[in-house]
CSV table of C-alpha atoms in Angstrom, one decimal:
chain,number,residue,atom,x,y,z
I,1,MET,CA,28.4,-21.1,32.7
I,2,THR,CA,25.9,-18.9,31.1
I,3,ARG,CA,22.2,-19.4,31.3
I,4,ALA,CA,20.4,-21.3,28.5
I,5,THR,CA,18.9,-19.0,25.9
I,6,VAL,CA,15.7,-18.7,23.9
I,7,ALA,CA,16.6,-17.0,20.7
I,8,ILE,CA,13.9,-15.0,19.0
I,9,VAL,CA,15.0,-14.6,15.4
I,10,ASP,CA,14.9,-11.0,14.2
I,11,TYR,CA,14.9,-10.8,10.4
I,12,GLY,CA,13.1,-7.4,10.1
I,13,SER,CA,9.6,-8.9,10.3
I,14,GLY,CA,7.6,-6.5,12.5
I,15,ASN,CA,7.7,-6.0,16.2
I,16,LEU,CA,9.5,-8.6,18.4
I,17,ARG,CA,9.2,-6.6,21.6
I,18,SER,CA,5.8,-8.1,22.6
I,19,ALA,CA,7.0,-11.6,21.9
I,20,ALA,CA,10.2,-11.1,23.9
I,21,LYS,CA,8.2,-9.6,26.8
I,22,ALA,CA,5.7,-12.4,26.8
I,23,PHE,CA,8.4,-15.0,26.9
I,24,GLU,CA,10.2,-13.1,29.7
I,25,ARG,CA,6.9,-13.0,31.6
I,26,ALA,CA,6.3,-16.7,31.2
I,27,ILE,CA,9.9,-17.4,32.3
I,28,HIS,CA,9.5,-15.2,35.3
I,29,GLU,CA,6.1,-16.7,36.4
I,30,ALA,CA,7.4,-20.2,36.2
I,31,GLY,CA,10.8,-19.4,37.8
I,32,LEU,CA,12.7,-20.9,34.8
I,33,ASP,CA,16.4,-20.3,34.4
I,34,LEU,CA,16.3,-19.0,30.8
I,35,ASN,CA,17.4,-15.9,29.0
I,36,VAL,CA,15.5,-14.3,26.1
I,37,GLU,CA,17.6,-12.9,23.2
I,38,VAL,CA,16.2,-11.1,20.2
I,39,THR,CA,18.9,-11.7,17.6
I,40,ASP,CA,19.8,-11.6,14.0
I,41,ASN,CA,23.1,-13.3,14.7
I,42,PRO,CA,23.4,-17.0,13.5
I,43,ASP,CA,26.0,-17.7,16.3
I,44,THR,CA,23.5,-16.7,19.0
I,45,VAL,CA,20.8,-18.9,17.3
I,46,ALA,CA,23.3,-21.8,17.1
I,47,ALA,CA,24.1,-21.5,20.8
I,48,ALA,CA,20.5,-21.2,21.9
I,49,GLU,CA,18.6,-24.0,23.7
I,50,ARG,CA,15.3,-23.1,22.0
I,51,ILE,CA,14.5,-21.0,18.9
I,52,VAL,CA,11.4,-18.9,18.1
I,53,LEU,CA,10.7,-17.6,14.6
I,54,PRO,CA,8.0,-14.9,14.6
I,55,GLY,CA,6.6,-13.3,11.4
I,56,VAL,CA,4.1,-10.8,10.2
I,57,GLY,CA,3.3,-9.6,6.7
I,58,ALA,CA,3.5,-11.5,3.4
I,59,PHE,CA,5.0,-15.0,3.0
I,60,ALA,CA,7.5,-14.0,0.3
I,61,ASP,CA,8.7,-10.9,2.2
I,62,CYS,CA,9.3,-12.9,5.3
I,63,MET,CA,11.2,-15.6,3.4
I,64,ARG,CA,13.2,-12.9,1.7
I,65,GLY,CA,14.0,-11.3,5.0
I,66,LEU,CA,15.2,-14.6,6.5
I,67,THR,CA,17.3,-15.4,3.5
I,68,ALA,CA,18.9,-12.0,3.6
I,69,LEU,CA,20.5,-12.8,6.9
I,70,PRO,CA,23.8,-14.5,5.9
I,71,GLY,CA,24.0,-18.0,7.3
I,72,MET,CA,20.8,-17.9,9.2
I,73,ILE,CA,18.8,-20.5,7.3
I,74,GLY,CA,21.8,-22.9,7.4
I,75,THR,CA,22.1,-22.3,11.1
I,76,LEU,CA,18.4,-23.0,11.7
I,77,GLU,CA,18.6,-26.2,9.6
I,78,GLN,CA,21.5,-27.4,11.7
I,79,ALA,CA,20.0,-26.5,15.0
I,80,VAL,CA,16.4,-27.7,14.3
I,81,MET,CA,16.8,-30.5,11.8
I,82,LYS,CA,20.1,-32.0,13.0
I,83,GLU,CA,20.4,-31.1,16.6
I,84,ALA,CA,16.6,-31.3,17.2
I,85,LYS,CA,16.4,-28.2,19.3
I,86,PRO,CA,12.8,-27.1,20.3
I,87,PHE,CA,11.6,-24.7,17.6
I,88,LEU,CA,8.4,-22.5,17.5
I,89,GLY,CA,7.2,-20.5,14.5
I,90,ILE,CA,4.5,-17.9,15.1
I,91,CYS,CA,2.0,-16.8,12.5
I,92,VAL,CA,3.9,-16.3,9.2
I,93,GLY,CA,6.9,-17.8,11.1
I,94,MET,CA,4.7,-20.9,11.3
I,95,GLN,CA,3.7,-20.7,7.7
I,96,LEU,CA,7.3,-20.6,6.6
I,97,LEU,CA,7.7,-24.2,7.8
I,98,ALA,CA,5.6,-25.2,4.7
I,99,SER,CA,7.0,-26.5,1.5
I,100,VAL,CA,5.3,-23.7,-0.5
I,101,GLY,CA,3.4,-20.5,0.1
I,102,ARG,CA,0.9,-19.4,-2.4
I,103,GLU,CA,0.6,-15.7,-1.4
I,104,HIS,CA,1.3,-13.4,-4.4
I,105,GLY,CA,2.6,-16.3,-6.5
I,106,ASP,CA,4.3,-19.5,-5.4
I,107,HIS,CA,7.3,-19.3,-3.1
I,108,ASN,CA,9.4,-22.0,-1.5
I,109,GLY,CA,9.2,-22.2,2.3
I,110,LEU,CA,11.6,-24.0,4.6
I,111,GLY,CA,9.9,-27.2,3.9
I,112,TRP,CA,10.2,-28.7,7.4
I,113,ILE,CA,6.6,-29.7,7.5
I,114,ALA,CA,5.2,-30.8,4.2
I,115,GLY,CA,2.2,-28.7,3.1
I,116,GLU,CA,1.1,-25.5,1.5
I,117,VAL,CA,0.0,-22.1,2.6
I,118,VAL,CA,-3.2,-21.0,0.8
I,119,PRO,CA,-5.9,-18.3,1.1
I,120,ILE,CA,-8.5,-18.9,3.8
I,121,GLN,CA,-11.7,-19.6,1.8
I,122,PRO,CA,-14.6,-19.8,4.3
I,123,ALA,CA,-17.6,-21.8,3.2
I,124,ASP,CA,-19.7,-18.9,4.3
I,125,PRO,CA,-18.8,-16.0,2.0
I,126,SER,CA,-20.0,-13.4,4.5
I,127,LEU,CA,-17.1,-14.2,6.8
I,128,LYS,CA,-14.6,-11.5,6.8
I,129,ILE,CA,-10.9,-11.8,5.7
I,130,PRO,CA,-8.6,-11.4,7.5
I,131,HIS,CA,-9.7,-13.9,10.1
I,132,MET,CA,-9.2,-11.4,13.0
I,133,GLY,CA,-9.9,-11.8,16.6
I,134,TRP,CA,-10.4,-14.5,19.3
I,135,ASN,CA,-11.4,-17.9,18.2
I,136,THR,CA,-11.6,-21.2,20.0
I,137,LEU,CA,-9.1,-24.0,20.0
I,138,ALA,CA,-10.1,-27.6,19.2
I,139,LEU,CA,-7.4,-30.0,20.4
I,140,ASP,CA,-6.6,-32.8,18.0
I,141,ARG,CA,-3.8,-34.0,20.2
I,142,ALA,CA,-4.9,-33.2,23.7
I,143,ASP,CA,-2.1,-35.3,25.2
I,144,HIS,CA,0.6,-33.2,23.6
I,145,GLN,CA,2.9,-31.5,26.0
I,146,LEU,CA,2.5,-28.2,24.1
I,147,LEU,CA,-1.2,-28.3,25.0
I,148,ASP,CA,-0.8,-28.9,28.8
I,149,GLY,CA,-3.3,-26.8,30.7
I,150,LEU,CA,-5.3,-25.8,27.6
I,151,GLU,CA,-8.7,-27.1,26.8
I,152,ASN,CA,-11.1,-27.4,24.0
I,153,GLY,CA,-12.9,-24.0,23.7
I,154,ASP,CA,-10.0,-21.9,25.0
I,155,HIS,CA,-9.7,-18.7,23.1
I,156,VAL,CA,-6.6,-17.4,21.3
I,157,TYR,CA,-6.0,-14.4,19.1
I,158,PHE,CA,-5.7,-14.8,15.3
I,159,VAL,CA,-5.0,-12.4,12.6
I,160,HIS,CA,-4.3,-13.9,9.1
I,161,SER,CA,-5.6,-14.2,5.6
I,162,TYR,CA,-3.7,-17.4,4.6
I,163,GLN,CA,-3.6,-20.7,6.3
I,164,PHE,CA,-1.2,-23.7,6.5
I,165,LYS,CA,-2.6,-27.0,5.1
I,166,PRO,CA,-0.2,-29.7,6.1
I,167,GLU,CA,-0.1,-32.8,3.9
I,168,ALA,CA,-0.3,-35.1,6.9
I,169,ALA,CA,-3.4,-34.6,9.0
I,170,HIS,CA,-1.5,-35.8,12.1
I,171,HIS,CA,0.7,-32.7,12.0
I,172,VAL,CA,-2.2,-30.6,13.1
I,173,LEU,CA,-2.1,-30.6,16.9
I,174,ALA,CA,-5.0,-28.2,17.3
I,175,HIS,CA,-7.3,-26.4,15.0
I,176,THR,CA,-10.0,-23.7,14.9
I,177,ASP,CA,-13.0,-23.2,12.8
I,178,TYR,CA,-13.6,-20.3,10.4
I,179,GLY,CA,-16.0,-21.4,7.8
I,180,GLY,CA,-13.9,-24.6,7.7
I,181,THR,CA,-11.0,-26.1,9.5
I,182,VAL,CA,-8.0,-23.8,10.1
I,183,ALA,CA,-4.7,-25.3,11.6
I,184,ALA,CA,-4.0,-23.4,14.8
I,185,LEU,CA,-1.0,-25.5,16.1
I,186,ILE,CA,1.1,-27.7,13.9
I,187,GLY,CA,4.0,-29.8,14.9
I,188,ARG,CA,6.2,-32.8,14.4
I,189,ASP,CA,9.1,-34.0,16.5
I,190,ASN,CA,10.9,-30.9,17.9
I,191,ILE,CA,9.2,-28.5,15.5
I,192,ALA,CA,6.0,-26.6,16.2
I,193,GLY,CA,4.1,-23.6,14.9
I,194,THR,CA,1.1,-21.5,15.9
I,195,GLN,CA,-1.1,-19.6,13.5
I,196,PHE,CA,-2.4,-17.7,16.5
I,197,HIS,CA,-0.4,-15.2,18.5
I,198,PRO,CA,0.4,-16.6,21.9
I,199,GLU,CA,2.1,-13.3,22.8
I,200,LYS,CA,-1.3,-11.6,22.3
I,201,SER,CA,-3.5,-14.3,23.8
I,202,GLN,CA,-3.5,-13.2,27.5
I,203,GLN,CA,-3.5,-16.1,29.9
I,204,ALA,CA,-4.0,-18.9,27.4
I,205,GLY,CA,-1.1,-17.5,25.4
I,206,LEU,CA,1.2,-17.4,28.4
I,207,GLN,CA,0.3,-21.0,29.2
I,208,PHE,CA,1.2,-22.1,25.7
I,209,ILE,CA,4.5,-20.2,25.9
I,210,HIS,CA,5.3,-21.9,29.2
I,211,ASN,CA,4.6,-25.2,27.6
I,212,PHE,CA,7.0,-24.5,24.8
I,213,LEU,CA,9.7,-23.3,27.2
I,214,THR,CA,9.5,-26.5,29.2
I,215,TRP,CA,8.9,-28.8,26.2
I,216,ARG,CA,11.1,-31.9,26.0
I,217,PRO,CA,10.4,-33.2,22.5
X,1,MET,CA,-16.2,-19.9,16.5
X,2,LEU,CA,-14.8,-16.4,16.0
X,3,LYS,CA,-16.1,-14.0,18.7
X,4,THR,CA,-17.4,-10.5,18.3
X,5,ARG,CA,-14.8,-8.2,19.8
X,6,ILE,CA,-15.4,-5.5,22.4
X,7,ILE,CA,-12.7,-2.8,22.3
X,8,PRO,CA,-12.4,0.0,24.9
X,9,CYS,CA,-10.7,3.2,23.7
X,10,LEU,CA,-8.5,5.5,25.7
X,11,ASP,CA,-7.6,9.0,24.7
X,12,VAL,CA,-4.0,10.0,25.3
X,13,ASP,CA,-2.7,13.5,25.4
X,14,ASP,CA,1.0,14.2,25.8
X,15,GLY,CA,1.6,10.6,27.0
X,16,ARG,CA,-1.2,10.7,29.6
X,17,VAL,CA,-4.6,9.2,29.5
X,18,VAL,CA,-7.2,12.0,29.6
X,19,LYS,CA,-10.3,10.1,28.9
X,20,GLY,CA,-10.1,6.8,30.6
X,21,VAL,CA,-11.3,4.7,33.5
X,22,ASN,CA,-12.6,7.0,36.1
X,23,PHE,CA,-14.3,4.8,38.7
X,24,VAL,CA,-11.8,2.7,40.6
X,25,ASP,CA,-9.3,3.7,43.2
X,26,LEU,CA,-6.6,4.5,40.8
X,27,VAL,CA,-3.5,6.0,42.3
X,28,ASP,CA,-2.8,7.7,39.0
X,29,ALA,CA,-5.7,7.8,36.6
X,30,GLY,CA,-3.5,9.3,33.9
X,31,ASP,CA,-1.1,6.3,33.8
X,32,PRO,CA,-1.8,4.5,30.5
X,33,VAL,CA,-0.3,1.2,31.8
X,34,ALA,CA,-2.6,1.2,34.8
X,35,GLN,CA,-5.6,1.9,32.6
X,36,ALA,CA,-4.6,-0.8,30.1
X,37,ARG,CA,-4.1,-3.3,32.9
X,38,ILE,CA,-7.6,-2.7,34.1
X,39,TYR,CA,-9.1,-3.5,30.7
X,40,ASP,CA,-6.7,-6.4,30.2
X,41,GLU,CA,-7.9,-8.0,33.4
X,42,ALA,CA,-11.5,-7.2,32.7
X,43,GLY,CA,-11.4,-9.3,29.5
X,44,ALA,CA,-11.4,-6.6,26.8
X,45,ASP,CA,-10.6,-8.3,23.5
X,46,GLU,CA,-8.4,-5.5,22.3
X,47,LEU,CA,-7.3,-2.1,23.4
X,48,CYS,CA,-7.3,1.1,21.4
X,49,PHE,CA,-5.2,4.3,22.1
X,50,LEU,CA,-6.2,7.5,20.4
X,51,ASP,CA,-3.4,10.0,20.5
X,52,ILE,CA,-4.9,13.5,20.7
X,53,THR,CA,-1.6,15.3,21.4
X,54,ALA,CA,-2.0,18.6,19.7
X,55,SER,CA,1.6,19.9,19.7
X,56,SER,CA,3.8,18.2,17.2
X,57,ASP,CA,6.7,18.7,19.6
X,58,ASN,CA,5.2,16.2,22.0
X,59,ARG,CA,4.2,13.6,19.5
X,60,GLU,CA,7.0,11.3,20.5
X,61,THR,CA,5.3,10.7,23.9
X,62,ILE,CA,2.9,8.2,22.4
X,63,PHE,CA,5.7,5.8,21.6
X,64,ASP,CA,6.7,5.5,25.2
X,65,VAL,CA,3.0,4.9,26.2
X,66,VAL,CA,2.7,2.1,23.7
X,67,ALA,CA,6.0,0.5,24.7
X,68,LYS,CA,5.1,0.5,28.4
X,69,THR,CA,1.7,-0.9,27.7
X,70,ALA,CA,2.9,-3.6,25.4
X,71,ASP,CA,5.5,-4.7,27.9
X,72,GLU,CA,2.8,-5.6,30.4
X,73,CYS,CA,-0.4,-6.3,28.5
X,74,PHE,CA,-0.4,-9.3,26.3
X,75,MET,CA,-3.4,-8.4,24.2
X,76,PRO,CA,-3.8,-6.7,20.8
X,77,LEU,CA,-3.3,-3.0,20.8
X,78,THR,CA,-4.4,-0.5,18.1
X,79,VAL,CA,-3.0,3.0,18.1
X,80,GLY,CA,-4.3,5.9,16.0
X,81,GLY,CA,-4.2,9.7,15.9
X,82,GLY,CA,-1.8,11.8,13.8
X,83,VAL,CA,-0.4,8.9,11.8
X,84,ARG,CA,0.9,10.6,8.7
X,85,THR,CA,4.1,8.8,7.4
X,86,LEU,CA,5.4,5.3,7.0
X,87,ASP,CA,8.0,6.2,9.7
X,88,ASP,CA,5.1,7.0,12.1
X,89,ILE,CA,3.7,3.5,11.5
X,90,ARG,CA,7.1,1.8,11.8
X,91,LYS,CA,7.8,3.5,15.1
X,92,LEU,CA,4.4,2.6,16.6
X,93,LEU,CA,4.8,-1.0,15.5
X,94,LEU,CA,8.3,-1.2,16.9
X,95,ALA,CA,7.0,0.3,20.2
X,96,GLY,CA,4.6,-2.6,20.4
X,97,ALA,CA,1.4,-1.6,18.6
X,98,ASP,CA,-0.2,-4.5,16.7
X,99,LYS,CA,-2.3,-2.3,14.5
X,100,VAL,CA,-2.0,1.3,13.4
X,101,SER,CA,-5.0,3.4,12.5
X,102,ILE,CA,-4.7,5.9,9.7
X,103,MET,CA,-7.3,8.6,9.1
X,104,THR,CA,-6.6,12.0,7.6
X,105,ALA,CA,-3.5,10.9,5.7
X,106,ALA,CA,-5.6,8.2,4.0
X,107,VAL,CA,-8.3,10.7,3.0
X,108,LYS,CA,-5.6,13.0,1.5
X,109,ASN,CA,-3.9,10.1,-0.3
X,110,PRO,CA,-5.4,6.6,-0.5
X,111,ASP,CA,-2.1,5.4,-2.0
X,112,PHE,CA,-0.6,5.9,1.4
X,113,VAL,CA,-2.7,3.0,2.6
X,114,ARG,CA,-1.3,0.9,-0.3
X,115,GLU,CA,2.2,1.8,0.6
X,116,ALA,CA,1.6,1.1,4.3
X,117,ALA,CA,0.0,-2.3,3.6
X,118,GLU,CA,2.7,-3.3,1.2
X,119,LYS,CA,5.4,-2.4,3.7
X,120,PHE,CA,3.9,-3.7,6.9
X,121,GLY,CA,1.1,-6.1,5.9
X,122,SER,CA,-2.6,-5.5,5.7
X,123,GLN,CA,-3.1,-7.2,9.1
X,124,CYS,CA,-1.7,-4.1,10.9
X,125,ILE,CA,-3.2,-1.3,8.8
X,126,VAL,CA,-6.5,0.0,10.0
X,127,VAL,CA,-8.2,2.9,8.2
X,128,ALA,CA,-10.4,5.1,10.4
X,129,VAL,CA,-13.4,6.4,8.6
X,130,ASP,CA,-15.3,9.3,10.2
X,131,ALA,CA,-18.6,9.6,8.4
X,132,LYS,CA,-22.1,11.1,8.7
X,133,SER,CA,-25.4,10.8,6.9
X,134,VAL,CA,-25.7,13.8,4.6
X,135,SER,CA,-28.9,13.3,2.7
X,136,GLY,CA,-31.8,11.0,2.2
X,137,ASN,CA,-34.2,9.5,4.8
X,138,VAL,CA,-32.6,7.4,7.5
X,139,GLY,CA,-33.8,3.9,7.1
X,140,ALA,CA,-35.4,4.6,3.7
X,141,GLY,CA,-32.5,3.1,1.8
X,142,ASP,CA,-31.6,6.3,-0.1
X,143,GLU,CA,-29.1,7.8,2.4
X,144,ARG,CA,-25.8,9.1,1.3
X,145,PHE,CA,-22.9,9.0,3.7
X,146,GLU,CA,-19.9,11.3,3.6
X,147,VAL,CA,-16.4,11.2,5.0
X,148,PHE,CA,-15.5,14.0,7.4
X,149,THR,CA,-12.2,15.0,8.9
X,150,HIS,CA,-11.1,17.2,11.8
X,151,GLY,CA,-13.4,15.6,14.4
X,152,GLY,CA,-16.4,15.8,12.1
X,153,ARG,CA,-16.1,19.5,11.3
X,154,THR,CA,-14.7,19.3,7.8
X,155,PRO,CA,-16.7,17.7,5.0
X,156,THR,CA,-14.6,16.1,2.3
X,157,GLY,CA,-17.3,15.4,-0.4
X,158,ILE,CA,-16.1,11.8,-0.5
X,159,ASP,CA,-18.8,9.1,-0.4
X,160,ALA,CA,-18.1,7.0,2.7
X,161,VAL,CA,-19.1,3.6,1.2
X,162,GLN,CA,-17.0,4.1,-1.9
X,163,TYR,CA,-14.1,5.3,0.2
X,164,ALA,CA,-14.3,2.2,2.4
X,165,GLU,CA,-14.2,0.0,-0.6
X,166,GLN,CA,-11.3,2.0,-2.1
X,167,VAL,CA,-9.1,1.8,1.0
X,168,THR,CA,-9.9,-1.9,1.4
X,169,ALA,CA,-8.8,-2.5,-2.2
X,170,CYS,CA,-5.6,-0.6,-1.3
X,171,GLY,CA,-4.9,-3.1,1.5
X,172,ALA,CA,-6.5,-1.9,4.7
X,173,GLY,CA,-7.0,-4.9,6.9
X,174,GLU,CA,-9.8,-3.4,9.0
X,175,ILE,CA,-12.1,-0.4,9.0
X,176,LEU,CA,-12.6,1.6,12.2
X,177,LEU,CA,-15.9,3.3,11.4
X,178,THR,CA,-17.1,6.2,13.6
X,179,SER,CA,-20.6,7.5,13.2
X,180,MET,CA,-19.6,11.2,13.6
X,181,ASP,CA,-23.2,12.3,13.6
X,182,ARG,CA,-23.7,10.2,16.7
X,183,ASP,CA,-20.4,10.7,18.5
X,184,GLY,CA,-20.9,11.9,22.0
X,185,THR,CA,-24.7,11.8,21.7
X,186,LYS,CA,-25.2,8.4,23.5
X,187,LYS,CA,-28.0,7.7,20.9
X,188,GLY,CA,-26.2,4.6,19.4
X,189,PHE,CA,-24.4,4.0,16.2
X,190,ASN,CA,-25.7,5.3,12.9
X,191,ILE,CA,-27.0,1.9,11.9
X,192,PRO,CA,-27.7,2.5,8.2
X,193,LEU,CA,-24.1,3.8,7.8
X,194,THR,CA,-22.6,1.0,9.7
X,195,ARG,CA,-24.5,-1.6,7.8
X,196,ALA,CA,-23.8,0.0,4.4
X,197,ILE,CA,-20.1,-0.1,5.0
X,198,SER,CA,-19.9,-3.5,6.8
X,199,ASP,CA,-21.8,-5.1,3.9
X,200,ALA,CA,-19.7,-3.4,1.3
X,201,VAL,CA,-16.2,-4.4,2.4
X,202,SER,CA,-14.7,-7.8,2.8
X,203,VAL,CA,-12.6,-6.8,5.9
X,204,PRO,CA,-13.8,-6.6,9.5
X,205,VAL,CA,-15.5,-3.3,10.5
X,206,VAL,CA,-15.2,-1.9,14.0
X,207,ALA,CA,-18.3,0.2,14.9
X,208,SER,CA,-17.7,3.3,17.0
X,209,GLY,CA,-19.4,6.5,18.0
X,210,GLY,CA,-22.6,7.2,20.0
X,211,VAL,CA,-22.7,4.2,22.3
X,212,GLY,CA,-24.9,5.1,25.3
X,213,ASN,CA,-26.1,1.7,26.5
X,214,LEU,CA,-25.5,-2.0,26.0
X,215,ASP,CA,-28.3,-2.4,23.5
X,216,HIS,CA,-26.4,-0.1,21.2
X,217,LEU,CA,-23.5,-2.5,21.2
X,218,VAL,CA,-25.9,-5.3,20.2
X,219,GLU,CA,-27.5,-3.2,17.5
X,220,GLY,CA,-24.1,-2.4,16.0
X,221,VAL,CA,-23.6,-6.1,15.4
X,222,THR,CA,-27.0,-7.5,14.7
X,223,GLU,CA,-28.3,-4.6,12.6
X,224,GLY,CA,-25.1,-2.8,11.7
X,225,HIS,CA,-23.3,-6.1,10.8
X,226,ALA,CA,-20.1,-4.9,12.5
X,227,SER,CA,-17.4,-7.4,13.5
X,228,ALA,CA,-16.4,-5.5,16.6
X,229,VAL,CA,-17.6,-2.6,18.7
X,230,LEU,CA,-15.6,0.2,20.2
X,231,ALA,CA,-16.7,2.3,23.1
X,232,ALA,CA,-15.2,4.7,25.5
X,233,SER,CA,-17.4,6.5,28.0
X,234,ILE,CA,-19.8,3.7,29.0
X,235,PHE,CA,-16.8,1.8,30.2
X,236,HIS,CA,-14.7,4.6,31.6
X,237,PHE,CA,-17.3,6.0,34.0
X,238,GLY,CA,-18.3,2.7,35.5
X,239,GLU,CA,-21.7,2.6,33.9
X,240,HIS,CA,-21.0,-0.8,32.6
X,241,THR,CA,-18.1,-3.3,32.8
X,242,ILE,CA,-16.7,-5.2,29.9
X,243,ARG,CA,-18.2,-8.3,31.4
X,244,GLU,CA,-21.7,-6.9,31.6
X,245,ALA,CA,-21.4,-5.8,28.0
X,246,LYS,CA,-20.4,-9.3,27.0
X,247,GLU,CA,-23.1,-11.0,29.0
X,248,HIS,CA,-25.7,-8.7,27.4
X,249,MET,CA,-24.4,-9.4,23.9
X,250,LYS,CA,-24.4,-13.1,24.7
X,251,GLN,CA,-28.0,-13.0,25.8
X,252,ALA,CA,-28.8,-11.3,22.4
X,253,GLY,CA,-27.3,-14.3,20.7
X,254,ILE,CA,-23.9,-12.7,19.8
X,255,PRO,CA,-20.9,-15.0,20.3
X,256,VAL,CA,-18.5,-13.4,22.7
X,257,ARG,CA,-15.4,-14.5,24.7
X,258,LEU,CA,-16.2,-14.8,28.4
X,259,ASP,CA,-13.2,-16.9,29.6
C-alpha cells in the first residue's frame, strides 16, 4: 500500500517549490507518514488524502489556469465537496473559494464559501497597497484545530491587494487588521483557506501547515 | 498591525556570497544557504540576493542559489541583478524567489514592468530605483532627484519621483529605492529623496543605501516614510544584529516583529 498523499495542485500559478518544501519540512518534523506531490493530474488529486490549492497573481488568471486543466475542477468538487477531503487554499487559491472575484471585472470563483473578493480599502489612505509584510493574527475561533499552537499576535506573512469577504462572519477563523478587518484564515467543514503565506511565515507557518496535515475535520 | 520590515541583502557572484555575514564561525562564508539560514534564524523579515555576476556565461548560477535557499528558508526572498527578460523572471520565480527586482531593463523600457506585472502579478515585481539628489538645497524642498544606472555612474536624465510614479502605474508592487549618493558612505539614507518617493507612490518603498548605524534605520521610516529598510554591511560585519536593530526601532516607536 502506498503512502497517503498531499496533492499540491499545479495549474501554472507561480512557484510551488517553496510550498512543497515547506509541507515536506512540516511532515518531516512531525514524523508524519505522508507524501507531497505537486501535480496537474486530476487522477493524482482524486487519489490524495489532502489537497492544497496555491495561487499568485490575478483572480481571473488563476481561475482560467485552473479551468484549463481538463477535469480538474470536477475532480476537486468530487474530492472536496462530496468526499469531504481536507482542503487548503493559499492566497489567491483561498480567494478562488469565493462566489465572485471583483479584480479586473467580475469573475465567478469556485463558490465553495459564499462571499466576494474585493480591493483592500484601508480606512487610513496612507496605508500602502499591496498589504505586504508581517502582520498579526487575531483568532476568531481559537479552539479550531487549524489554530493549534498559534496565539493572538503571532505574525504571518501577507502580500495581497484584494481580500476575501465571506457572507457569513463565522467562516472567518482568524483575521488581521490593515486599516480595517482582513480575513486571514477562512473555513467551513473540511475547507480552509489562508490569505497569508504559511510557506513563507517561518515557524508560525510551519505550525499552521502541521495543523492542516493532521486536521480531522 | 503591519510591521516595518528589516531586510538584509547579500551580494552573490558566480553563485557564491561575496558580501555577507563575516562574523560567525562559518565553515564556508561563501555558502548562500548558510548565510540565509543565519538571517532566517535571526528574525530577518525578508532576505534579498543581489546577483553581481559579471559574466553572462555564469548567470545561470543564481538559479541554483535561489533554489537551495528556498528549499530551507521559509521566508520571503527577493532576487535582483541583471534581470532583463520575462524568462529571467520566470526562472527566478520557479527557482523559489518570491519577488524579482528589475532595474536597468525598467529604465530602458518601463513597458517591461507592465508586461512583467501582467504576466506574474504585481506582488512579485519590484522595481529598483537608484537615485541621487542632483540640484537644489537638501531639505529646502526644491531638490530634484535623478535616476542613475551602472552603480550610480550613469545619469539618465529621468526624474526619480516621476519615474517611481510611472513604474507603479505600470504595475510595480514595490519600489526598492537606493540613495546612490549615500551608498557606502555610512551617512544614512538620502531622506528628502526617500520621503519624496515614499509619499508619491501608493506601493511600499524599501529604503536602501548609506546605513551606518541603527538611527539611520529609524530615520528611513520616521522621516523617509519607508515601509521597509534594507541594509548590508552593518549586519554582515557583526556591528549589529537584526534583533538589536529591531529593538532600537521599537524604542523609537516603530512597530516591528520581535517573535
